[in-house]
PDB file of C-alpha atoms in Angstrom:
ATOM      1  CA  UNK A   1      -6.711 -13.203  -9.921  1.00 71.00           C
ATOM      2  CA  UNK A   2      -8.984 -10.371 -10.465  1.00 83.00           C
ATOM      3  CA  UNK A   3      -7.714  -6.958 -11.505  1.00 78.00           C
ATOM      4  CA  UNK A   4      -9.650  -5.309  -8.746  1.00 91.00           C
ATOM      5  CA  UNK A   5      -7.872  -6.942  -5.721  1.00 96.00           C
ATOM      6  CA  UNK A   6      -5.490  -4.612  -4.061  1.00 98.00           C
ATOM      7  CA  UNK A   7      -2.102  -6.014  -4.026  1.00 98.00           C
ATOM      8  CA  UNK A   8       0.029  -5.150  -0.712  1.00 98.00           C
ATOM      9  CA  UNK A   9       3.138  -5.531   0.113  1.00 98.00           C
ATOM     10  CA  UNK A  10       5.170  -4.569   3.526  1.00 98.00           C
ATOM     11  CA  UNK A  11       8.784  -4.747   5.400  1.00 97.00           C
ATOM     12  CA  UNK A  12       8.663  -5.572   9.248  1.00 97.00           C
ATOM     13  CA  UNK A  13       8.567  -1.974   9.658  1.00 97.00           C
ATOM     14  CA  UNK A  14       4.798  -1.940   7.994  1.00 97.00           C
ATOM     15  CA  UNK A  15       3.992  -5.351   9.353  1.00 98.00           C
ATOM     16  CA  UNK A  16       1.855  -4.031  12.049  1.00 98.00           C
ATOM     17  CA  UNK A  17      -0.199  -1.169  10.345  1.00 98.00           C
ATOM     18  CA  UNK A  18      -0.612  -4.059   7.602  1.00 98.00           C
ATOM     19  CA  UNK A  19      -2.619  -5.916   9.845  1.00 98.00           C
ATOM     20  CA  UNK A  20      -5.427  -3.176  10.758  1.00 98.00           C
ATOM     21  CA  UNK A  21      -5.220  -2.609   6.819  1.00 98.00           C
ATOM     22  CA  UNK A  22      -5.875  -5.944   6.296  1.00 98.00           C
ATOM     23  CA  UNK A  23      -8.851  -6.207   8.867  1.00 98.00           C
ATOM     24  CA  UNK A  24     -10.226  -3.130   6.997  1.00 98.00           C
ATOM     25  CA  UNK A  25     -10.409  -4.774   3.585  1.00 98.00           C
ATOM     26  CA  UNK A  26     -12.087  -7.861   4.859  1.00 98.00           C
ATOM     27  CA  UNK A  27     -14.270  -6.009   6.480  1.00 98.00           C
ATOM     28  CA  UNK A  28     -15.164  -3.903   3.662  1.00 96.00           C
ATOM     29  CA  UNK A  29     -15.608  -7.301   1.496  1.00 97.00           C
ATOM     30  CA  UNK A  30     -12.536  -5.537  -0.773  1.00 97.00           C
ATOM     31  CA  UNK A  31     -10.335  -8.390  -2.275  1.00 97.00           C
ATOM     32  CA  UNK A  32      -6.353  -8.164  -1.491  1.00 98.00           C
ATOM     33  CA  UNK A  33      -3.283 -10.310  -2.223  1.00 98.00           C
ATOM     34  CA  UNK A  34      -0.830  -9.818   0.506  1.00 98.00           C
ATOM     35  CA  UNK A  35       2.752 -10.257  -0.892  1.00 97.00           C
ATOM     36  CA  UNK A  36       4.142  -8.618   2.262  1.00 97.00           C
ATOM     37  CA  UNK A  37       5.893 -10.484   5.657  1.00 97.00           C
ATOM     38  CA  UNK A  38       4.398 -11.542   7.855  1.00 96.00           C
ATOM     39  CA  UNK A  39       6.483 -10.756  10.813  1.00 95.00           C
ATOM     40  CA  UNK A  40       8.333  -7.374  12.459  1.00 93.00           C
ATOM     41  CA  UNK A  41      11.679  -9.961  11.478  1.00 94.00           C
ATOM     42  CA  UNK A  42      14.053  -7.448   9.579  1.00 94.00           C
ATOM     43  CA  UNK A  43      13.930  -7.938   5.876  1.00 95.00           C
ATOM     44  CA  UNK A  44      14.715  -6.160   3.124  1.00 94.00           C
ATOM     45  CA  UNK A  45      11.889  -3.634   1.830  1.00 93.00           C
ATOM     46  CA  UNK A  46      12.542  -3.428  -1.682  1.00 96.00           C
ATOM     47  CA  UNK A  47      11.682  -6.982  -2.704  1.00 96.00           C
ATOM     48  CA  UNK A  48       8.369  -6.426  -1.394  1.00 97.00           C
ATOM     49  CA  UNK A  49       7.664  -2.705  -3.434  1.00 98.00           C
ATOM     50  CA  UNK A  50       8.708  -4.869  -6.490  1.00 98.00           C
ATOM     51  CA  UNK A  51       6.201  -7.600  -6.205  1.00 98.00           C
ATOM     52  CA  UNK A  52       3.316  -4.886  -5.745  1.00 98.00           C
ATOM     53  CA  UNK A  53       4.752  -2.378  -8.251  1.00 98.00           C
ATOM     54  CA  UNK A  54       5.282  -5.127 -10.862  1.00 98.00           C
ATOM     55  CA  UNK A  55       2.077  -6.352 -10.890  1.00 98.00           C
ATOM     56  CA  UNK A  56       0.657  -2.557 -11.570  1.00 98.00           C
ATOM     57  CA  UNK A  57       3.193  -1.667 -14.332  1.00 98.00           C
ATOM     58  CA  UNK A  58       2.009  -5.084 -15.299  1.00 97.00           C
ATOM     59  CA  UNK A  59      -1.659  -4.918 -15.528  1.00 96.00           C
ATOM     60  CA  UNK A  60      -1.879  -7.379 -12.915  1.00 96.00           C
ATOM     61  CA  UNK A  61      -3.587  -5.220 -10.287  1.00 97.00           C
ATOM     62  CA  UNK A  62      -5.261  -1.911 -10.650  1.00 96.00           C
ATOM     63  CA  UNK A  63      -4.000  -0.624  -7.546  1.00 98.00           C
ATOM     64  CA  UNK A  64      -1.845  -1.635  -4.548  1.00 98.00           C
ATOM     65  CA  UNK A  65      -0.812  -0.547  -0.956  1.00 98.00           C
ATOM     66  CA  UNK A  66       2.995  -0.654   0.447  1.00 98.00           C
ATOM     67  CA  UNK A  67       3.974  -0.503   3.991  1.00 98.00           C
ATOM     68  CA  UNK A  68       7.823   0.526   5.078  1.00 98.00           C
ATOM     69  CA  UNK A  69       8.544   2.581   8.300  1.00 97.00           C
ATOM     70  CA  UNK A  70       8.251   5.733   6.230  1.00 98.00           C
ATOM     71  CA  UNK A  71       6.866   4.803   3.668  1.00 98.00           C
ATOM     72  CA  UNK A  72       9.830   6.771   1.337  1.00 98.00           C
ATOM     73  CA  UNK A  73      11.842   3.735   0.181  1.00 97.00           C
ATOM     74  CA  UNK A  74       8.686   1.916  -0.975  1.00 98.00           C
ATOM     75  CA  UNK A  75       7.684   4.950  -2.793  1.00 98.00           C
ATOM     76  CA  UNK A  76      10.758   5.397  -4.330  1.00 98.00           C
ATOM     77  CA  UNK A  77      11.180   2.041  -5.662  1.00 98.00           C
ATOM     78  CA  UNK A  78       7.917   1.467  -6.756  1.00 98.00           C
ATOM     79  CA  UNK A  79       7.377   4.559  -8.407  1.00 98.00           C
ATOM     80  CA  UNK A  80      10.752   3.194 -10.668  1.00 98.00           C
ATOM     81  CA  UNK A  81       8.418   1.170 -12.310  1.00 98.00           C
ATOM     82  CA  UNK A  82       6.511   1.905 -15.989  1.00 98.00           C
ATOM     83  CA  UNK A  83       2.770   3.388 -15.376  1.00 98.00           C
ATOM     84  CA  UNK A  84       2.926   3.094 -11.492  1.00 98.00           C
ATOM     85  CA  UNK A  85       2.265   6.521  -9.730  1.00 98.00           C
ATOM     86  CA  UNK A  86       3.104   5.576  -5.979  1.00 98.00           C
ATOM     87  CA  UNK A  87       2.242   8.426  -3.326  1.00 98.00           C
ATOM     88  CA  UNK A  88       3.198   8.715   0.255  1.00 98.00           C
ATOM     89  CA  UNK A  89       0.675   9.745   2.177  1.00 98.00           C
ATOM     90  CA  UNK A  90       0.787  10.953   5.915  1.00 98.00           C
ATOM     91  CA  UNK A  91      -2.737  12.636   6.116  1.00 98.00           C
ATOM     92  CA  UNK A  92      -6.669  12.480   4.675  1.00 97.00           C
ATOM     93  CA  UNK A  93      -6.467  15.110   2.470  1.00 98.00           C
ATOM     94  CA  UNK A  94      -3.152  14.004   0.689  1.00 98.00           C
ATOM     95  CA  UNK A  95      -5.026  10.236   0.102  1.00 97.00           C
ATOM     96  CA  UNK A  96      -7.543  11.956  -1.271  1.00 97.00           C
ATOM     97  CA  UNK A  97      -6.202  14.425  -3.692  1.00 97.00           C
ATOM     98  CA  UNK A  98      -3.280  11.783  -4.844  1.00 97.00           C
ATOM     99  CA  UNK A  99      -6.247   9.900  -6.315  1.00 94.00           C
ATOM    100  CA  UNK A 100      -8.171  12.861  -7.467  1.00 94.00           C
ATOM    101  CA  UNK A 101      -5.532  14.687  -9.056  1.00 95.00           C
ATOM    102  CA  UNK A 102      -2.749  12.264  -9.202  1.00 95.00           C
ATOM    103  CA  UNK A 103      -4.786   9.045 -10.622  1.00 95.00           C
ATOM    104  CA  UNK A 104      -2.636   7.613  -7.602  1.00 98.00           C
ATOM    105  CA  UNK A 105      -2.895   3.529  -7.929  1.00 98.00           C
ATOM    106  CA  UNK A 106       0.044   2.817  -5.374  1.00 98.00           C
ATOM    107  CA  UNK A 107      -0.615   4.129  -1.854  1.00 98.00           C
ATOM    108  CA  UNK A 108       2.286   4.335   0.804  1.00 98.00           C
ATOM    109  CA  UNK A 109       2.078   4.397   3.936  1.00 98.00           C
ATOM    110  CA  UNK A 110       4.710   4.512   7.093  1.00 98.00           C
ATOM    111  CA  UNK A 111       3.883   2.471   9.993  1.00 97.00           C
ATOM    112  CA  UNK A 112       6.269   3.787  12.356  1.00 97.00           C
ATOM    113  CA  UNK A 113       5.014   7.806  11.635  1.00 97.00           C
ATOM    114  CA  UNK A 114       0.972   7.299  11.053  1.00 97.00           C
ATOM    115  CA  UNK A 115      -1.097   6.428  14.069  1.00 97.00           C
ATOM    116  CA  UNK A 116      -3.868   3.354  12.872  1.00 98.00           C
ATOM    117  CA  UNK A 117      -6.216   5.466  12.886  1.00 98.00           C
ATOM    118  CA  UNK A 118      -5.270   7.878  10.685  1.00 98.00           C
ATOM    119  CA  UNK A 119      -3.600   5.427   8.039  1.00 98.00           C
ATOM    120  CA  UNK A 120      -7.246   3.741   8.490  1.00 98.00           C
ATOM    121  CA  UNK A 121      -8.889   7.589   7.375  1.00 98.00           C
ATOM    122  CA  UNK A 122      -6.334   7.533   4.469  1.00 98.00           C
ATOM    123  CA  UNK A 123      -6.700   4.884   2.750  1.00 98.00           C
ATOM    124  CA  UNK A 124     -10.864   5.160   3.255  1.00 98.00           C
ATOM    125  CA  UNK A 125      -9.927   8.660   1.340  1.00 98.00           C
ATOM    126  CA  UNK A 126      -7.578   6.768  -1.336  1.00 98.00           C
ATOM    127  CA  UNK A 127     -10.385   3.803  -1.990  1.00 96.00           C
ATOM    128  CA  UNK A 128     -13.126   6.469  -2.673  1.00 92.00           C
TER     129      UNK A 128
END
C-alpha cells in the first residue's frame, strides 16, 4: 500500500460523517484505506484509533483520519502512540493551523458535534 493513502478509521458514532469523507476522497482522486465500521452498530472505538494510529507510528501511512462522536477518545488513544500527533478539530482554522504549526498527520473529527459541511471545510484545510 502506498504511504500516501490516508488511513481512516471510525466507531458507529463517526460512521455517517465517514461516508461524506469518503465521497470527498474519491472525488478528489486521494487514495484511503478504510479500517473503520461500516455500520451506526455500537462498537468499541478504540480498536479502530489503533489500527489508524499504528500504521502512522509505523510508517505505514503518512497521515490518517478518525471518526468517534467527539472525536476526544480517538484523539486520546491515538495520540498514545510513538510519532503520531492526532488533533481534534471542530472548525477551519484549527485544521489548518494543526497542520501548519502542529505537523498534524492524524485528524479527528466528531460526527455527532460537526455539521458535514463543516467537517468537509476541515479536512479540505488539513489536506492543504
Amino acid at each position: 500500500m502506498n504511504k500516501d493513502t490516508i488511513w481512516i478509521g471510525n466507531d458507529h458514532g463517526g460512521y455517517e460523517l465517514k461516508l461524506h469523507i469518503l465521497e470527498y476522497l474519491d472525488k478528489k482522486g486521494i487514495p484511503y484505506n478504510n479500517v473503520g465500521t461500516d455500520s451506526s452498530e455500537i462498537v468499541r472505538y478504540p480498536y479502530f484509533a489503533a489500527q489508524v494510529a499504528e500504521a502512522v507510528s509505523k510508517g505505514e501511512a503518512k497521515r490518517g483520519i478518525l471518526i468517534c462522536s467527539t472525536g476526544i477518545g480517538m484523539s486520546i488513544i491515538a495520540n498514545k502512540y510513538k510519532g503520531v500527533r492526532a488533533s481534534l478539530c471542530t472548525s477551519t482554522y484549527m485544521g489548518k493551523m494543526t497542520r501548519a504549526h502542529n505537523n498534524s498527520n492524524i485528524l479527528c473529527l466528531g460526527g455527532k458535534i460537526t455539521g458535514v459541511f463543516e467537517a468537509l471545510d476541515i479536512l479540505e484545510a488539513w489536506l492543504t
